[in-house]
């Protein structure tokens, strides 16, 4: 690759300790996240700008527009074409093309193809370096063939992208369908349609269940910790009946803090950081101050019914919370949620309907995800054929690539 570049060089970062290198800067300065946050082929803006003084006192250099910026660290192997003059940091190497001799888009797609396969000594690298990129081996076709290859890639990618957008829209719609279906069950005419009794008791949640908050024992007192009782925070909740506590508390820690021991088959509701997470406990645990526990009497109500109801109803608090530094809901708001209580038999039937609907949604989502993955594989297949010389027919009348070199 180095043999067909005017310049192939990484950038550098002006010292962040020198405010004169950044304040009122006019030169767009590209970092990795400027590439990863852009969902297009082109870069037209950056989050940070540097001054000419910053440029002159670092390894950064002014990159002409219509070069290719290529990430080497972290999210490596991502190319983007800059439509403005920029400088870059050391995590990005710049390919400056020889004008009118090499198709810029041809090299862009080549780098896009090479990214996932960049290797040294047979092992995939977590980072690239300038030496690896400079030694990429390019099968260089005549300029006219480069243009035909790019045209064909664009045509095929346009078709693949249209399918991809359709799949992403379907995925979004499935999420909306889940919400709408559950909302219909709990707040629509579900019970009339399926012949359920109409005399369901409806009361505020706090009038039906005991709701208990949590707390954190003093972390400076070792005797409060490393006991035999799991202590759960929002970060420990990973799904229904999937709690992975990282710490345990002692009985002394419970007695000397606001935390409480929560019985099995209770519903944990994260009401502050991590708002909206829910969980059914399978063993006695303690909770911190970001969680409220709804204590269930399984003789009159199924914990899974309560969880499904709350998972639907509490969504409103994602957009209408009263928190300050930590967004969330208060215990009173949780207690005031209107909750209806069908018979146990009807609760089981409702759960059955929800599980069938969820299975259909999940199957559809799995199909969509599988299709999206296949589309990415198709793109790589297109690029592979392109850079093996198998995507478009060759024309013996084309000026040989050796003339370009």
Tab-separated table of C-alpha atoms in Angstrom:
chain	number	residue	atom	x	y	z
A	1	UNK	CA	0.000	0.000	0.000
A	2	UNK	CA	2.867	2.340	0.785
A	3	UNK	CA	4.043	2.127	-2.858
A	4	UNK	CA	0.809	3.632	-4.158
A	5	UNK	CA	0.471	6.489	-1.662
A	6	UNK	CA	1.679	10.074	-1.786
A	7	UNK	CA	1.777	9.832	1.983
A	8	UNK	CA	0.868	7.084	4.458
A	9	UNK	CA	1.434	8.445	7.938
A	10	UNK	CA	-0.129	8.574	11.389
A	11	UNK	CA	-0.787	11.787	13.283
A	12	UNK	CA	-0.158	12.947	16.827
A	13	UNK	CA	-1.799	14.679	19.773
A	14	UNK	CA	-0.859	18.188	20.915
A	15	UNK	CA	-0.236	18.352	24.648
A	16	UNK	CA	-3.557	18.673	26.454
A	17	UNK	CA	-1.772	20.644	29.168
A	18	UNK	CA	-1.297	23.540	26.771
A	19	UNK	CA	-4.588	25.409	26.458
A	20	UNK	CA	-3.126	27.475	23.613
A	21	UNK	CA	-3.121	24.321	21.490
A	22	UNK	CA	-6.908	23.946	21.749
A	23	UNK	CA	-8.700	27.168	22.742
A	24	UNK	CA	-10.389	28.830	19.764
A	25	UNK	CA	-8.855	26.224	17.469
A	26	UNK	CA	-9.962	26.127	13.839
A	27	UNK	CA	-8.390	22.858	12.658
A	28	UNK	CA	-10.709	19.819	12.996
A	29	UNK	CA	-8.888	17.154	15.046
A	30	UNK	CA	-9.902	13.548	14.420
A	31	UNK	CA	-9.952	10.895	17.130
A	32	UNK	CA	-11.177	7.302	16.915
A	33	UNK	CA	-14.663	8.150	18.197
A	34	UNK	CA	-15.127	10.636	15.354
A	35	UNK	CA	-14.859	7.633	13.038
A	36	UNK	CA	-16.887	5.151	15.082
A	37	UNK	CA	-19.685	7.661	15.735
A	38	UNK	CA	-20.113	8.337	12.007
A	39	UNK	CA	-22.405	5.934	10.175
A	40	UNK	CA	-21.439	7.200	6.739
A	41	UNK	CA	-18.532	6.843	4.375
A	42	UNK	CA	-17.480	10.456	4.863
A	43	UNK	CA	-16.162	12.590	7.719
A	44	UNK	CA	-17.390	16.183	7.689
A	45	UNK	CA	-17.031	17.296	11.306
A	46	UNK	CA	-15.109	16.531	14.513
A	47	UNK	CA	-15.777	17.020	18.202
A	48	UNK	CA	-12.462	18.767	18.879
A	49	UNK	CA	-10.474	21.463	17.078
A	50	UNK	CA	-6.852	22.460	17.563
A	51	UNK	CA	-4.897	25.618	16.835
A	52	UNK	CA	-2.109	26.087	14.298
A	53	UNK	CA	0.279	26.321	17.262
A	54	UNK	CA	-0.925	22.937	18.459
A	55	UNK	CA	-0.403	21.498	14.995
A	56	UNK	CA	3.126	22.870	14.727
A	57	UNK	CA	4.144	21.604	18.175
A	58	UNK	CA	3.076	17.990	17.751
A	59	UNK	CA	3.312	15.088	15.349
A	60	UNK	CA	-0.065	16.027	13.913
A	61	UNK	CA	-0.105	17.264	10.319
A	62	UNK	CA	-2.644	18.897	8.064
A	63	UNK	CA	-4.389	16.233	6.018
A	64	UNK	CA	-5.830	17.334	2.664
A	65	UNK	CA	-9.479	16.614	1.968
A	66	UNK	CA	-10.343	13.408	0.117
A	67	UNK	CA	-7.747	11.339	1.906
A	68	UNK	CA	-8.583	8.132	3.791
A	69	UNK	CA	-8.344	8.036	7.578
A	70	UNK	CA	-7.811	4.514	8.927
A	71	UNK	CA	-8.163	3.558	12.605
A	72	UNK	CA	-5.323	1.523	14.120
A	73	UNK	CA	-6.213	1.250	17.832
A	74	UNK	CA	-9.266	-0.022	19.748
A	75	UNK	CA	-11.916	-0.074	16.976
A	76	UNK	CA	-9.240	-0.766	14.404
A	77	UNK	CA	-9.534	-1.314	10.672
A	78	UNK	CA	-12.215	1.334	10.017
A	79	UNK	CA	-11.691	3.637	7.017
A	80	UNK	CA	-13.398	6.954	6.373
A	81	UNK	CA	-12.915	9.644	3.708
A	82	UNK	CA	-12.440	13.171	5.038
A	83	UNK	CA	-14.313	15.849	3.104
A	84	UNK	CA	-12.563	18.629	5.016
A	85	UNK	CA	-8.952	19.376	5.920
A	86	UNK	CA	-8.155	17.775	9.283
A	87	UNK	CA	-5.408	16.694	11.643
A	88	UNK	CA	-5.483	13.304	13.377
A	89	UNK	CA	-4.113	11.714	16.493
A	90	UNK	CA	-1.590	8.871	16.556
A	91	UNK	CA	-4.320	6.191	16.540
A	92	UNK	CA	-5.166	7.044	12.931
A	93	UNK	CA	-3.035	6.557	9.841
A	94	UNK	CA	-3.781	8.635	6.757
A	95	UNK	CA	-3.636	7.432	3.164
A	96	UNK	CA	-3.110	10.343	0.779
A	97	UNK	CA	-3.728	9.130	-2.777
A	98	UNK	CA	-1.909	10.103	-5.958
A	99	UNK	CA	-4.501	12.210	-7.764
A	100	UNK	CA	-5.997	10.837	-10.997
A	101	UNK	CA	-3.938	7.643	-10.700
A	102	UNK	CA	-5.741	5.653	-8.033
A	103	UNK	CA	-9.478	5.466	-7.339
A	104	UNK	CA	-9.950	6.732	-3.779
A	105	UNK	CA	-13.062	4.604	-3.338
A	106	UNK	CA	-11.161	1.521	-4.508
A	107	UNK	CA	-8.615	1.964	-1.684
A	108	UNK	CA	-11.433	2.803	0.766
A	109	UNK	CA	-13.137	-0.514	0.047
A	110	UNK	CA	-9.808	-2.332	0.091
A	111	UNK	CA	-9.083	-1.031	3.608
A	112	UNK	CA	-12.625	-1.876	4.702
A	113	UNK	CA	-12.013	-5.421	3.481
A	114	UNK	CA	-8.575	-5.723	5.114
A	115	UNK	CA	-9.600	-4.481	8.572
A	116	UNK	CA	-10.997	-7.722	10.045
A	117	UNK	CA	-8.141	-9.797	8.623
A	118	UNK	CA	-5.151	-7.714	9.684
A	119	UNK	CA	-2.721	-10.215	11.199
A	120	UNK	CA	0.833	-10.597	12.388
A	121	UNK	CA	2.430	-14.016	12.817
A	122	UNK	CA	-0.944	-15.667	12.289
A	123	UNK	CA	-2.766	-13.995	15.190
A	124	UNK	CA	-5.378	-11.270	14.927
A	125	UNK	CA	-4.100	-8.014	16.397
A	126	UNK	CA	-6.032	-5.967	18.940
A	127	UNK	CA	-4.251	-2.961	17.453
A	128	UNK	CA	-2.654	-2.224	14.106
A	129	UNK	CA	0.493	-0.240	13.525
A	130	UNK	CA	1.827	1.828	10.637
A	131	UNK	CA	4.203	-0.946	9.574
A	132	UNK	CA	1.372	-3.448	9.122
A	133	UNK	CA	-0.758	-1.024	7.129
A	134	UNK	CA	2.097	0.120	4.904
A	135	UNK	CA	2.817	-3.495	3.985
A	136	UNK	CA	-0.747	-4.408	3.006
A	137	UNK	CA	-0.459	-6.192	-0.342
A	138	UNK	CA	-2.771	-4.654	-2.959
A	139	UNK	CA	-3.691	-6.405	-6.202
A	140	UNK	CA	-3.846	-3.255	-8.296
A	141	UNK	CA	-6.001	-3.409	-11.440
A	142	UNK	CA	-6.046	-0.794	-14.211
A	143	UNK	CA	-7.689	2.499	-13.247
A	144	UNK	CA	-10.772	1.863	-15.404
A	145	UNK	CA	-11.230	-1.529	-13.794
A	146	UNK	CA	-10.892	0.056	-10.357
A	147	UNK	CA	-13.774	2.334	-11.293
A	148	UNK	CA	-15.878	-0.601	-12.556
A	149	UNK	CA	-15.189	-2.504	-9.325
A	150	UNK	CA	-16.236	0.498	-7.219
A	151	UNK	CA	-19.399	0.951	-9.289
A	152	UNK	CA	-20.329	-2.714	-8.834
A	153	UNK	CA	-19.625	-2.607	-5.085
A	154	UNK	CA	-21.780	0.490	-4.731
A	155	UNK	CA	-24.602	-1.180	-6.652
A	156	UNK	CA	-24.511	-4.368	-4.575
A	157	UNK	CA	-24.043	-2.532	-1.281
A	158	UNK	CA	-27.011	-0.301	-2.081
A	159	UNK	CA	-29.169	-3.385	-2.505
A	160	UNK	CA	-27.822	-5.003	0.677
A	161	UNK	CA	-28.235	-1.751	2.628
A	162	UNK	CA	-31.888	-1.457	1.600
A	163	UNK	CA	-32.547	-4.936	2.985
A	164	UNK	CA	-30.553	-4.081	6.096
A	165	UNK	CA	-32.634	-0.961	6.731
A	166	UNK	CA	-35.802	-2.996	6.311
A	167	UNK	CA	-34.563	-5.565	8.837
A	168	UNK	CA	-33.617	-2.870	11.357
A	169	UNK	CA	-37.052	-1.312	10.974
A	170	UNK	CA	-38.645	-4.730	11.537
A	171	UNK	CA	-36.534	-5.183	14.667
A	172	UNK	CA	-37.716	-1.822	15.965
A	173	UNK	CA	-41.328	-2.697	15.183
A	174	UNK	CA	-41.029	-5.982	17.090
A	175	UNK	CA	-39.981	-4.058	20.194
A	176	UNK	CA	-43.012	-1.809	19.761
A	177	UNK	CA	-45.259	-4.826	19.233
A	178	UNK	CA	-44.070	-6.339	22.523
A	179	UNK	CA	-44.954	-3.138	24.360
A	180	UNK	CA	-48.329	-2.780	22.602
A	181	UNK	CA	-49.324	-6.396	23.222
A	182	UNK	CA	-48.438	-6.257	26.909
A	183	UNK	CA	-50.172	-2.916	27.253
A	184	UNK	CA	-53.315	-4.425	25.655
A	185	UNK	CA	-53.235	-7.301	28.155
A	186	UNK	CA	-52.945	-5.100	31.224
A	187	UNK	CA	-54.708	-1.938	30.135
A	188	UNK	CA	-56.871	-2.841	27.138
A	189	UNK	CA	-59.928	-5.015	26.466
A	190	UNK	CA	-57.984	-8.266	26.830
A	191	UNK	CA	-60.112	-9.699	29.639
A	192	UNK	CA	-63.392	-9.053	27.805
A	193	UNK	CA	-62.119	-10.612	24.585
A	194	UNK	CA	-60.940	-13.785	26.320
A	195	UNK	CA	-63.935	-14.088	28.633
A	196	UNK	CA	-62.148	-13.364	31.907
A	197	UNK	CA	-64.102	-12.184	34.926
A	198	UNK	CA	-64.733	-8.472	35.099
A	199	UNK	CA	-64.494	-8.126	38.893
A	200	UNK	CA	-60.716	-7.850	39.149
A	201	UNK	CA	-59.706	-6.022	42.299
A	202	UNK	CA	-57.742	-2.858	41.539
A	203	UNK	CA	-55.773	-1.025	44.205
A	204	UNK	CA	-52.530	0.927	44.521
A	205	UNK	CA	-49.540	-1.407	44.601
A	206	UNK	CA	-48.618	-0.273	48.102
A	207	UNK	CA	-52.082	-1.277	49.405
A	208	UNK	CA	-51.674	-4.855	48.168
A	209	UNK	CA	-47.981	-5.545	48.813
A	210	UNK	CA	-45.383	-4.535	51.341
A	211	UNK	CA	-42.651	-2.493	49.641
A	212	UNK	CA	-39.220	-2.391	51.274
A	213	UNK	CA	-36.213	-0.230	50.391
A	214	UNK	CA	-32.547	-0.996	50.854
A	215	UNK	CA	-29.285	0.542	51.917
A	216	UNK	CA	-25.511	0.146	52.075
A	217	UNK	CA	-23.673	-0.915	55.235
A	218	UNK	CA	-20.620	1.183	56.115
A	219	UNK	CA	-17.942	0.021	53.657
A	220	UNK	CA	-15.197	1.060	56.093
A	221	UNK	CA	-16.292	-1.547	58.639
A	222	UNK	CA	-15.056	-4.953	57.504
A	223	UNK	CA	-17.240	-6.742	60.075
A	224	UNK	CA	-20.311	-5.647	58.076
A	225	UNK	CA	-19.142	-7.492	54.983
A	226	UNK	CA	-18.123	-10.939	53.698
A	227	UNK	CA	-21.015	-12.629	55.457
A	228	UNK	CA	-23.300	-15.276	53.946
A	229	UNK	CA	-26.087	-13.013	52.666
A	230	UNK	CA	-25.854	-11.693	49.062
A	231	UNK	CA	-26.077	-7.909	48.771
A	232	UNK	CA	-27.515	-6.797	45.423
A	233	UNK	CA	-27.099	-3.568	43.459
A	234	UNK	CA	-28.548	-2.609	40.078
A	235	UNK	CA	-25.316	-3.704	38.365
A	236	UNK	CA	-25.818	-7.243	39.741
A	237	UNK	CA	-29.163	-7.708	37.966
A	238	UNK	CA	-28.782	-9.281	34.519
A	239	UNK	CA	-32.248	-10.721	33.820
A	240	UNK	CA	-35.125	-12.633	35.345
A	241	UNK	CA	-33.719	-15.002	37.978
A	242	UNK	CA	-30.239	-13.999	36.924
A	243	UNK	CA	-28.726	-12.132	39.839
A	244	UNK	CA	-24.942	-12.188	40.158
A	245	UNK	CA	-24.095	-10.497	43.495
A	246	UNK	CA	-20.517	-9.341	43.828
A	247	UNK	CA	-20.592	-8.824	47.596
A	248	UNK	CA	-22.091	-10.435	50.687
A	249	UNK	CA	-23.090	-8.758	53.936
A	250	UNK	CA	-23.109	-10.035	57.495
A	251	UNK	CA	-26.021	-10.010	59.911
A	252	UNK	CA	-24.187	-7.255	61.791
A	253	UNK	CA	-24.118	-5.203	58.569
A	254	UNK	CA	-27.874	-5.656	58.149
A	255	UNK	CA	-28.570	-4.674	61.749
A	256	UNK	CA	-26.558	-1.486	61.417
A	257	UNK	CA	-27.770	-0.150	58.074
A	258	UNK	CA	-30.902	0.600	56.040
A	259	UNK	CA	-30.658	-2.649	54.076
A	260	UNK	CA	-33.151	-5.477	54.684
A	261	UNK	CA	-33.243	-9.195	54.111
A	262	UNK	CA	-35.632	-9.846	51.215
A	263	UNK	CA	-37.375	-13.262	51.003
A	264	UNK	CA	-37.438	-15.472	47.869
A	265	UNK	CA	-40.124	-14.823	45.217
A	266	UNK	CA	-40.017	-11.084	45.830
A	267	UNK	CA	-39.850	-8.603	42.966
A	268	UNK	CA	-36.876	-6.280	42.875
A	269	UNK	CA	-37.532	-2.959	41.137
A	270	UNK	CA	-34.585	-0.710	40.354
A	271	UNK	CA	-35.926	2.785	40.979
A	272	UNK	CA	-32.828	4.905	40.593
A	273	UNK	CA	-29.625	4.161	38.664
A	274	UNK	CA	-30.556	1.455	36.170
A	275	UNK	CA	-34.214	2.500	36.332
A	276	UNK	CA	-36.637	-0.128	35.072
A	277	UNK	CA	-34.644	-3.318	35.760
A	278	UNK	CA	-36.781	-5.986	37.443
A	279	UNK	CA	-35.951	-9.326	39.011
A	280	UNK	CA	-37.530	-12.227	40.893
A	281	UNK	CA	-35.475	-13.344	43.887
A	282	UNK	CA	-34.723	-17.044	44.260
A	283	UNK	CA	-33.046	-16.844	47.688
A	284	UNK	CA	-32.880	-14.475	50.657
A	285	UNK	CA	-30.866	-11.383	49.710
A	286	UNK	CA	-30.212	-7.806	50.756
A	287	UNK	CA	-30.484	-4.746	48.488
A	288	UNK	CA	-28.960	-1.291	48.239
A	289	UNK	CA	-30.715	2.068	48.158
A	290	UNK	CA	-31.297	2.007	44.376
A	291	UNK	CA	-33.749	-0.882	44.686
A	292	UNK	CA	-37.213	-1.388	46.145
A	293	UNK	CA	-38.498	-4.884	46.905
A	294	UNK	CA	-42.150	-5.844	46.427
A	295	UNK	CA	-42.880	-8.669	48.869
A	296	UNK	CA	-45.201	-11.262	47.298
A	297	UNK	CA	-47.596	-13.693	48.962
A	298	UNK	CA	-47.413	-16.538	46.427
A	299	UNK	CA	-50.627	-18.031	47.839
A	300	UNK	CA	-52.678	-15.251	46.263
A	301	UNK	CA	-50.528	-14.015	43.391
A	302	UNK	CA	-47.851	-15.350	41.062
A	303	UNK	CA	-44.545	-13.448	41.206
A	304	UNK	CA	-44.162	-13.698	37.413
A	305	UNK	CA	-47.539	-11.984	36.950
A	306	UNK	CA	-46.424	-9.078	39.142
A	307	UNK	CA	-43.113	-8.826	37.316
A	308	UNK	CA	-44.791	-8.748	33.887
A	309	UNK	CA	-47.296	-6.149	35.047
A	310	UNK	CA	-44.615	-3.900	36.529
A	311	UNK	CA	-42.269	-4.307	33.566
A	312	UNK	CA	-45.015	-2.804	31.419
A	313	UNK	CA	-46.326	-0.152	33.787
A	314	UNK	CA	-43.040	1.196	35.084
A	315	UNK	CA	-41.926	2.206	31.582
A	316	UNK	CA	-43.698	5.529	32.055
A	317	UNK	CA	-41.135	6.451	34.696
A	318	UNK	CA	-38.335	6.277	32.170
A	319	UNK	CA	-39.727	9.483	30.712
A	320	UNK	CA	-41.380	11.009	33.759
A	321	UNK	CA	-39.044	10.700	36.722
A	322	UNK	CA	-38.475	12.965	39.688
A	323	UNK	CA	-34.795	12.295	40.333
A	324	UNK	CA	-32.109	14.964	40.556
A	325	UNK	CA	-28.510	13.770	40.379
A	326	UNK	CA	-29.727	10.189	39.824
A	327	UNK	CA	-32.857	9.883	37.678
A	328	UNK	CA	-35.469	7.633	39.230
A	329	UNK	CA	-38.795	7.204	40.963
A	330	UNK	CA	-39.734	7.511	44.603
A	331	UNK	CA	-41.140	4.784	46.807
A	332	UNK	CA	-44.428	6.700	46.895
A	333	UNK	CA	-44.651	6.770	43.098
A	334	UNK	CA	-44.070	3.036	43.015
A	335	UNK	CA	-46.627	2.458	45.751
A	336	UNK	CA	-49.241	4.531	43.911
A	337	UNK	CA	-49.122	2.420	40.724
A	338	UNK	CA	-52.597	0.994	40.139
A	339	UNK	CA	-52.501	-2.800	40.232
A	340	UNK	CA	-55.303	-5.240	39.447
A	341	UNK	CA	-55.598	-8.689	40.975
A	342	UNK	CA	-57.189	-11.519	38.911
A	343	UNK	CA	-57.659	-15.022	40.260
A	344	UNK	CA	-54.647	-17.380	40.279
A	345	UNK	CA	-56.147	-19.322	37.374
A	346	UNK	CA	-56.519	-16.166	35.305
A	347	UNK	CA	-53.018	-15.034	36.252
A	348	UNK	CA	-51.652	-18.313	34.857
A	349	UNK	CA	-53.613	-17.864	31.625
A	350	UNK	CA	-52.364	-14.296	31.222
A	351	UNK	CA	-48.768	-15.434	31.745
A	352	UNK	CA	-49.361	-18.176	29.178
A	353	UNK	CA	-50.595	-15.647	26.587
A	354	UNK	CA	-47.609	-13.383	27.263
A	355	UNK	CA	-45.117	-16.235	27.009
A	356	UNK	CA	-46.550	-17.377	23.671
A	357	UNK	CA	-46.405	-13.835	22.317
A	358	UNK	CA	-42.860	-13.395	23.642
A	359	UNK	CA	-41.757	-16.665	22.021
A	360	UNK	CA	-43.093	-15.488	18.646
A	361	UNK	CA	-41.418	-12.096	19.046
A	362	UNK	CA	-38.140	-13.698	20.104
A	363	UNK	CA	-38.189	-16.108	17.175
A	364	UNK	CA	-38.786	-13.202	14.808
A	365	UNK	CA	-35.993	-11.193	16.402
A	366	UNK	CA	-33.632	-14.165	16.083
A	367	UNK	CA	-34.517	-14.397	12.389
A	368	UNK	CA	-33.897	-10.670	11.925
A	369	UNK	CA	-30.565	-10.828	13.785
A	370	UNK	CA	-29.496	-13.836	11.736
A	371	UNK	CA	-30.422	-12.016	8.529
A	372	UNK	CA	-28.478	-8.910	9.585
A	373	UNK	CA	-25.431	-11.070	10.250
A	374	UNK	CA	-25.787	-12.753	6.850
A	375	UNK	CA	-25.969	-9.346	5.176
A	376	UNK	CA	-22.651	-8.372	6.754
A	377	UNK	CA	-21.189	-11.651	5.519
A	378	UNK	CA	-22.532	-10.876	2.048
A	379	UNK	CA	-20.745	-7.518	2.072
A	380	UNK	CA	-17.465	-9.166	2.965
A	381	UNK	CA	-18.056	-11.738	0.218
A	382	UNK	CA	-18.562	-8.927	-2.302
A	383	UNK	CA	-15.318	-7.267	-1.193
A	384	UNK	CA	-13.431	-10.561	-1.264
A	385	UNK	CA	-14.448	-11.159	-4.882
A	386	UNK	CA	-13.634	-7.556	-5.740
A	387	UNK	CA	-10.061	-7.778	-4.501
A	388	UNK	CA	-9.504	-11.205	-6.017
A	389	UNK	CA	-10.403	-9.776	-9.442
A	390	UNK	CA	-13.600	-11.820	-9.677
A	391	UNK	CA	-16.320	-9.194	-9.294
A	392	UNK	CA	-16.297	-7.536	-12.731
A	393	UNK	CA	-14.985	-8.632	-16.141
A	394	UNK	CA	-11.525	-7.476	-17.154
A	395	UNK	CA	-11.002	-5.480	-20.327
A	396	UNK	CA	-7.819	-6.146	-22.309
A	397	UNK	CA	-8.067	-2.606	-23.705
A	398	UNK	CA	-7.562	-1.045	-20.261
A	399	UNK	CA	-4.246	0.715	-19.713
A	400	UNK	CA	-2.137	-1.706	-17.602
A	401	UNK	CA	-1.728	-0.954	-13.883
A	402	UNK	CA	2.051	-1.036	-14.401
A	403	UNK	CA	1.701	2.267	-16.245
A	404	UNK	CA	0.102	3.762	-13.133
A	405	UNK	CA	3.021	2.607	-11.031
